[in-house]
mmCIF file of C-alpha atoms in Angstrom:
data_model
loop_
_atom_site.group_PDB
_atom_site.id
_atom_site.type_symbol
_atom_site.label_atom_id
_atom_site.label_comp_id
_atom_site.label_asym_id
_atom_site.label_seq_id
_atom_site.Cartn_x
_atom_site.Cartn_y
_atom_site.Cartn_z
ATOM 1 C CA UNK A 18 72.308 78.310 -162.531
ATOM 2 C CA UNK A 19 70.007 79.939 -160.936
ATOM 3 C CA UNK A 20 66.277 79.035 -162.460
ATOM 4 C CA UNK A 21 63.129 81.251 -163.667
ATOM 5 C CA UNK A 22 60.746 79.659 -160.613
ATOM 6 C CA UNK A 23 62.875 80.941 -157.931
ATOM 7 C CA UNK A 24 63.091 84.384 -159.084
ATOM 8 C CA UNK A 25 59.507 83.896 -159.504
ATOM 9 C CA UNK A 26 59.535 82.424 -155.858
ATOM 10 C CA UNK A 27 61.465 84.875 -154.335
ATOM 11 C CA UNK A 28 58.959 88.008 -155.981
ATOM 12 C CA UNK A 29 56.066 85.660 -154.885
ATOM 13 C CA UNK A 30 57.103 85.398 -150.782
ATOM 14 C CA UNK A 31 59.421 88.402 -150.235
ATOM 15 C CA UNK A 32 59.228 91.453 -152.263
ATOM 16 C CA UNK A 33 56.236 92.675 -150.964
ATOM 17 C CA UNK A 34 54.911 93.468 -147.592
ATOM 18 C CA UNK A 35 57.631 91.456 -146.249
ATOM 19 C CA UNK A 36 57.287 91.832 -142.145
ATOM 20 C CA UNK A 37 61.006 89.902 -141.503
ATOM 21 C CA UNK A 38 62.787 93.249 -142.341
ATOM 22 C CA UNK A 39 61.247 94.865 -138.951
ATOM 23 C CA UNK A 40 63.002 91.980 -137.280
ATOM 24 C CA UNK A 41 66.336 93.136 -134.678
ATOM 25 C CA UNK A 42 69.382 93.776 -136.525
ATOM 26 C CA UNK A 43 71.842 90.977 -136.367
ATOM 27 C CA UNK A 44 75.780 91.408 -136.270
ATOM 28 C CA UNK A 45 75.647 90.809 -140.360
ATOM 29 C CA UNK A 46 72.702 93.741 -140.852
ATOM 30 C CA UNK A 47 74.916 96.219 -138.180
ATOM 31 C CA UNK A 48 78.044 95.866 -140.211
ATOM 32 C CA UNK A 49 76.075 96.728 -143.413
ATOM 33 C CA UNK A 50 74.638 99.474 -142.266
ATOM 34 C CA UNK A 51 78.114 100.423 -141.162
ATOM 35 C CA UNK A 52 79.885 99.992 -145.330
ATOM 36 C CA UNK A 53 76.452 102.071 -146.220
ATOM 37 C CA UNK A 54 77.299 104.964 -144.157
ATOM 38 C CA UNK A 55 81.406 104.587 -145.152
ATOM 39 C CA UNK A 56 80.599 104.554 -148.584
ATOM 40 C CA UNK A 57 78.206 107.751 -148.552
ATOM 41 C CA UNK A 58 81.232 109.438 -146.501
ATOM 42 C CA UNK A 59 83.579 108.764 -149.133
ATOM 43 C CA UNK A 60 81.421 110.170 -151.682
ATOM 44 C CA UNK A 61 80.615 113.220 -149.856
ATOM 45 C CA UNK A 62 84.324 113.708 -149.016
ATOM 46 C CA UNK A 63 86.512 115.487 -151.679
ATOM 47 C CA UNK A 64 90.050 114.830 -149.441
ATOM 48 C CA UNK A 65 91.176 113.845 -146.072
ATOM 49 C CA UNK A 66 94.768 114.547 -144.819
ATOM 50 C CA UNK A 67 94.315 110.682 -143.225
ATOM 51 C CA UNK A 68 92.873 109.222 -145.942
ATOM 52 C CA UNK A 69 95.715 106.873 -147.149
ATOM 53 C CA UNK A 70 95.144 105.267 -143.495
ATOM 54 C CA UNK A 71 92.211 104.925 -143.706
ATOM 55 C CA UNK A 72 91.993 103.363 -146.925
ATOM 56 C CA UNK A 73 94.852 100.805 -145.628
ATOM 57 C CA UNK A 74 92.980 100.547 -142.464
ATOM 58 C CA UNK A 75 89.425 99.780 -145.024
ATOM 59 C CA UNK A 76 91.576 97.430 -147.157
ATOM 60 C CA UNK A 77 92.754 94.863 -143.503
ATOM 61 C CA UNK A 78 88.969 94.580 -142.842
ATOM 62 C CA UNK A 79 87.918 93.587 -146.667
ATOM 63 C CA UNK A 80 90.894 90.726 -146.446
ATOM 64 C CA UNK A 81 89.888 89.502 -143.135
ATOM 65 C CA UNK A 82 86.296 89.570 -144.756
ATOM 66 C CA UNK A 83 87.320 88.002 -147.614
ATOM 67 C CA UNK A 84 89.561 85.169 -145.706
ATOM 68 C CA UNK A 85 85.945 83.831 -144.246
ATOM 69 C CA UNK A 86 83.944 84.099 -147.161
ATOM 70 C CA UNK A 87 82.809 80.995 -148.884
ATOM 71 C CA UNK A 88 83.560 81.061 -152.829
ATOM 72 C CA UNK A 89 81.593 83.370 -154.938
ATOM 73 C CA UNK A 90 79.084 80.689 -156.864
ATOM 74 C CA UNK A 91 78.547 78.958 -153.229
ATOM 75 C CA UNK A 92 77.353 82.328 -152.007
ATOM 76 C CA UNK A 93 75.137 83.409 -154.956
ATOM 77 C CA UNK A 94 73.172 80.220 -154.810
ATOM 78 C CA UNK A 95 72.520 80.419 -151.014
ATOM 79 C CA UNK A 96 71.586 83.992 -151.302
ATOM 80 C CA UNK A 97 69.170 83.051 -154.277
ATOM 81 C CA UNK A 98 67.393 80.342 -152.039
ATOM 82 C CA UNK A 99 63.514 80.805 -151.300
ATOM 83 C CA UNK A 100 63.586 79.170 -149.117
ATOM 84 C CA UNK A 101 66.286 82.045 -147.374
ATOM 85 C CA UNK A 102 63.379 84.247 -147.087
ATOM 86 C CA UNK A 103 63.813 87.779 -147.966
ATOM 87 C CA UNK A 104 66.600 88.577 -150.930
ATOM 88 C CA UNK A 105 69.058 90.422 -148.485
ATOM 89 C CA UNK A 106 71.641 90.747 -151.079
ATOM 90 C CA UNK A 107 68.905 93.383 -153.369
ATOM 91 C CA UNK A 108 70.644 96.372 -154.618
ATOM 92 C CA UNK A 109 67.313 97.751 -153.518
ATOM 93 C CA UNK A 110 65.792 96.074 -150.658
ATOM 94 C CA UNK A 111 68.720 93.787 -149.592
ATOM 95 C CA UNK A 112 69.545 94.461 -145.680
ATOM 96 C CA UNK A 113 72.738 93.224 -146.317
ATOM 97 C CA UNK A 114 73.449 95.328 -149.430
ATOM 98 C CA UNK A 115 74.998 98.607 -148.741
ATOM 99 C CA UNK A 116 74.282 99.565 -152.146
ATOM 100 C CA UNK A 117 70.221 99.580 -151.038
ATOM 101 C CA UNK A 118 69.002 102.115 -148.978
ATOM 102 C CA UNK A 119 67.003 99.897 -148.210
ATOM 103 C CA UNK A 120 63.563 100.134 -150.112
ATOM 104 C CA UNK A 121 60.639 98.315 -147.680
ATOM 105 C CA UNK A 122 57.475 98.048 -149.470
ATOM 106 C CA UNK A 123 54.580 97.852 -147.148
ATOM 107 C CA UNK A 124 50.700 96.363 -148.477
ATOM 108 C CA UNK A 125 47.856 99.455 -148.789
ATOM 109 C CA UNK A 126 44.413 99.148 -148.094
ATOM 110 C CA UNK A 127 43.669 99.404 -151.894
ATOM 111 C CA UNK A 128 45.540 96.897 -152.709
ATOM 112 C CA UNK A 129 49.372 98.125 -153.910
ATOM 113 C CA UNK A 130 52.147 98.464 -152.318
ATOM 114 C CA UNK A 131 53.709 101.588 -150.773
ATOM 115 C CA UNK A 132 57.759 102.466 -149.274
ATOM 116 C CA UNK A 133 59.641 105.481 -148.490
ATOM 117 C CA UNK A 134 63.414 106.348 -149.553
ATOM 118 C CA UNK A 135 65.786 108.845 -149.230
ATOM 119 C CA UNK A 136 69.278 108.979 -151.410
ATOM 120 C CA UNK A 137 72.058 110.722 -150.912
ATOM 121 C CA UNK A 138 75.392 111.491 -153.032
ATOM 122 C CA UNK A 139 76.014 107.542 -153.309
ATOM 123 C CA UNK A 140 73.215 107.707 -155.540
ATOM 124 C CA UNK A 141 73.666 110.855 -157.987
ATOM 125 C CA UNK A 142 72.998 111.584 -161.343
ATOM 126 C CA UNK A 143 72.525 115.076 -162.595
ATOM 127 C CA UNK A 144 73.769 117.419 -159.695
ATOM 128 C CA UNK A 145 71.371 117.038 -156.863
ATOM 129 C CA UNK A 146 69.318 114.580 -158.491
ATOM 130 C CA UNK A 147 68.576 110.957 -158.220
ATOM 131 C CA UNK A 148 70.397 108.828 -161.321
ATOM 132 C CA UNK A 149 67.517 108.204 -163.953
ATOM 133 C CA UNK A 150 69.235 104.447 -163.995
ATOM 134 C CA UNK A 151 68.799 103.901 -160.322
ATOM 135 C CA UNK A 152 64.833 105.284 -160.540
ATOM 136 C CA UNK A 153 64.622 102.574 -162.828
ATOM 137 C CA UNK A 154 65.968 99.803 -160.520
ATOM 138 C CA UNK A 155 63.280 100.994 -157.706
ATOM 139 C CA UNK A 156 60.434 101.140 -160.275
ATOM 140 C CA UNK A 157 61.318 97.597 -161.423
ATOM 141 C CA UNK A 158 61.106 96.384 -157.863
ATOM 142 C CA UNK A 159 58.115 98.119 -156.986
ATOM 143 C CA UNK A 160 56.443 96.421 -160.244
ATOM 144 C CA UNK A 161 57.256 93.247 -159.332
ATOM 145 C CA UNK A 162 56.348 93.704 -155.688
ATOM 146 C CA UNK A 163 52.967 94.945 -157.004
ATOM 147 C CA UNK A 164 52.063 91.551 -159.364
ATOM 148 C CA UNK A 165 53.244 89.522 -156.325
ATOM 149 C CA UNK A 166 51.012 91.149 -153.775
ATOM 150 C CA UNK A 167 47.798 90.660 -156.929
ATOM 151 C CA UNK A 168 48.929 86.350 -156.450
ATOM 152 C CA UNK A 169 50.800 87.511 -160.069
ATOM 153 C CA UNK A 170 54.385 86.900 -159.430
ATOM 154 C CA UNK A 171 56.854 86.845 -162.384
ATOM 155 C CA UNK A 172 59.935 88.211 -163.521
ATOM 156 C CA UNK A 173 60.254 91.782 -165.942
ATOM 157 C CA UNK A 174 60.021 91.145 -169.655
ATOM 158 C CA UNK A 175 59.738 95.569 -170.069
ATOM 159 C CA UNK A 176 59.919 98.700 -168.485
ATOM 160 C CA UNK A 177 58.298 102.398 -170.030
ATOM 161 C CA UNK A 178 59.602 104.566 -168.154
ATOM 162 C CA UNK A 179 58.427 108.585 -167.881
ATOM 163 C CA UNK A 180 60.744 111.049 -166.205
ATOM 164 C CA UNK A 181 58.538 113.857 -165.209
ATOM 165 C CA UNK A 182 60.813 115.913 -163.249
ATOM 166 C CA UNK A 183 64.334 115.615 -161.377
ATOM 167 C CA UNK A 184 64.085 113.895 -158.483
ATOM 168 C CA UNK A 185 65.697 115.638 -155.679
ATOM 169 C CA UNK A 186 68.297 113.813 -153.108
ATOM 170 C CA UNK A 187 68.254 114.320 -149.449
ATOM 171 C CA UNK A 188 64.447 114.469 -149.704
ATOM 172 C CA UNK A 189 61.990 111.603 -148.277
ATOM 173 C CA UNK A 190 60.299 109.678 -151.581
ATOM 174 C CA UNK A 191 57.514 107.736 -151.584
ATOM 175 C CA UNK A 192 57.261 105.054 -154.380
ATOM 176 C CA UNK A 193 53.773 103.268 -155.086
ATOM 177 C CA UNK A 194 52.813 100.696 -157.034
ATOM 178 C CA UNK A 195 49.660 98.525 -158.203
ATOM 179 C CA UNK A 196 48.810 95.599 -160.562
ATOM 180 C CA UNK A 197 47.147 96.604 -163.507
ATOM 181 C CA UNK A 198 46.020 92.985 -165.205
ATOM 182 C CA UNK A 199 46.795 89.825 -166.138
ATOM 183 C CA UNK A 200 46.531 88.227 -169.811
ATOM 184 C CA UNK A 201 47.323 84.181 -169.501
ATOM 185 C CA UNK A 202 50.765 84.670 -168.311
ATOM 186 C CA UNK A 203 51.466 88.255 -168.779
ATOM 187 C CA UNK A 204 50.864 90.757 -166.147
ATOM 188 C CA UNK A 205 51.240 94.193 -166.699
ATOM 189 C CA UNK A 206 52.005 96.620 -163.328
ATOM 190 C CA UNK A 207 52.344 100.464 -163.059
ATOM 191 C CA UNK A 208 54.833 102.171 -160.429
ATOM 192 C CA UNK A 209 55.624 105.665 -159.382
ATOM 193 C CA UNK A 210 58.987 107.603 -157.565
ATOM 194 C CA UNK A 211 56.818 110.821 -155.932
ATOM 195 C CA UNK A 212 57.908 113.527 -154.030
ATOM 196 C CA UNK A 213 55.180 115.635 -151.534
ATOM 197 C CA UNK A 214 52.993 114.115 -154.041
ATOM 198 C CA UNK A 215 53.964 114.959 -157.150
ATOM 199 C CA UNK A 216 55.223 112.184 -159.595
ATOM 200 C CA UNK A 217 58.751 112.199 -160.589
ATOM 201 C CA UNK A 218 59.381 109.255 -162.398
ATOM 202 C CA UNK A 219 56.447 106.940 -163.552
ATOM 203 C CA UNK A 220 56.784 103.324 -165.204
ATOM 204 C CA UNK A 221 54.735 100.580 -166.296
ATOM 205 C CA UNK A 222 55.714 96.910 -166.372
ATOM 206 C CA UNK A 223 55.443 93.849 -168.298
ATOM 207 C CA UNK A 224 55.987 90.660 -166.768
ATOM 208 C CA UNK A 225 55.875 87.043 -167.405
ATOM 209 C CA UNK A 226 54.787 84.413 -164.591
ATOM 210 C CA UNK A 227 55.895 80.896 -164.669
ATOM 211 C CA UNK A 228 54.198 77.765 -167.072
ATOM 212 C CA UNK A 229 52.286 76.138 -164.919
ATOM 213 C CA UNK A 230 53.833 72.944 -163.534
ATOM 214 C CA UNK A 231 57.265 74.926 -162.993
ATOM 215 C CA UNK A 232 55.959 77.253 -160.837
ATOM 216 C CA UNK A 233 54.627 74.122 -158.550
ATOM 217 C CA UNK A 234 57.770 72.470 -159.067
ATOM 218 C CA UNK A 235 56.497 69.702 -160.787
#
């Protein structure tokens, strides 16, 4: 079971500003990258006169995958570790997620926290448009990245969330984010999806830190 102080943890050390994701690409990131780009193509793809073979040819990889992976609890509780460092498995930051773009948020001078994304068909809602559902998974992200780079880390208690305007695919984004304040243990954060600097989608964030004692581990 995986507890409320290493969520906590992992928002704390990893979320934001994180320099490890600049690090060389190991065998593990490479293949990743490789699914991503598979997974897009199959999207973008209506048929293929090969595409029985491939599929077959897809399938013998995922079993020999599968043959080497440890069980499925064994894996979520390594990849839930803070002490592993970044959260590589994050459906929107994780390196070894080829759901995730990935998003990396990088500090700013006044004090939030700033990354840059680009989806394509993997990631569509309306035609040509971002899914509203998926805006809300970066926006959450960006929140909590936010609180953590304030010393506020917690986890999401609630998201408002403002849809301005469609927000295009195949166009560079730029999400932003900043603390807003604290209030004993609640910490309220406010995030933003922009495009050439217009706001697209626009949320604001509750979230709850730790009692003090578990966040120490005592």
């Amino acid at each position: 079971m995986i507890e409320i102080s290493s969520l906590i943890a992992l928002n704390s050390g990893v979320m934001a500003g994180d320099r490890s994701q600049s690090r060389e690409m190991s065998p593990a990131d490479i293949a990743t990258n490789a699914v991503r780009r598979l997974a897009e193509a199959v999207v973008r793809t209506a048929s293929h006169p090969r595409a029985a073979d491939m599929a077959e040819r897809v399938n013998i990889l995922a079993d020999e995958l599968d043959s080497r992976a440890p069980s499925p609890a064994e894996r979520v509780e390594t990849m839930w570790d803070p002490a592993g460092g970044v959260p590589k498995h994050s459906p929107v930051a994780g390196i070894r997620n080829a759901v995730a773009q990935p998003l990396v948020l990088r500090y700013v001078p006044d004090g939030g926290v700033e990354g840059r994304l680009n989806f394509g068909v993997l990631h569509q809602g309306p035609p040509g448009c971002l899914h509203g559902g998926v805006a809300a998974l970066v926006l959450d992200v960006a929140l909590a990245s936010a609180n953590a780079r304030a010393g506020f880390p917690g986890v999401t208690a609630s998201m408002k969330i403002r849809y301005l305007q469609p927000t295009p695919l195949y166009r560079e984004l730029t999400v932003v984010a900043a603390h807003i304040d604290r209030d004993g243990r609640k910490v309220r954060a406010w995030a933003e999806i922009r495009l050439d600097g217009e706001v697209c989608v626009r949320a604001e964030g509750l979230f709850v830190t730790a009692r003090e004692g578990i966040a120490s581990g005592r």
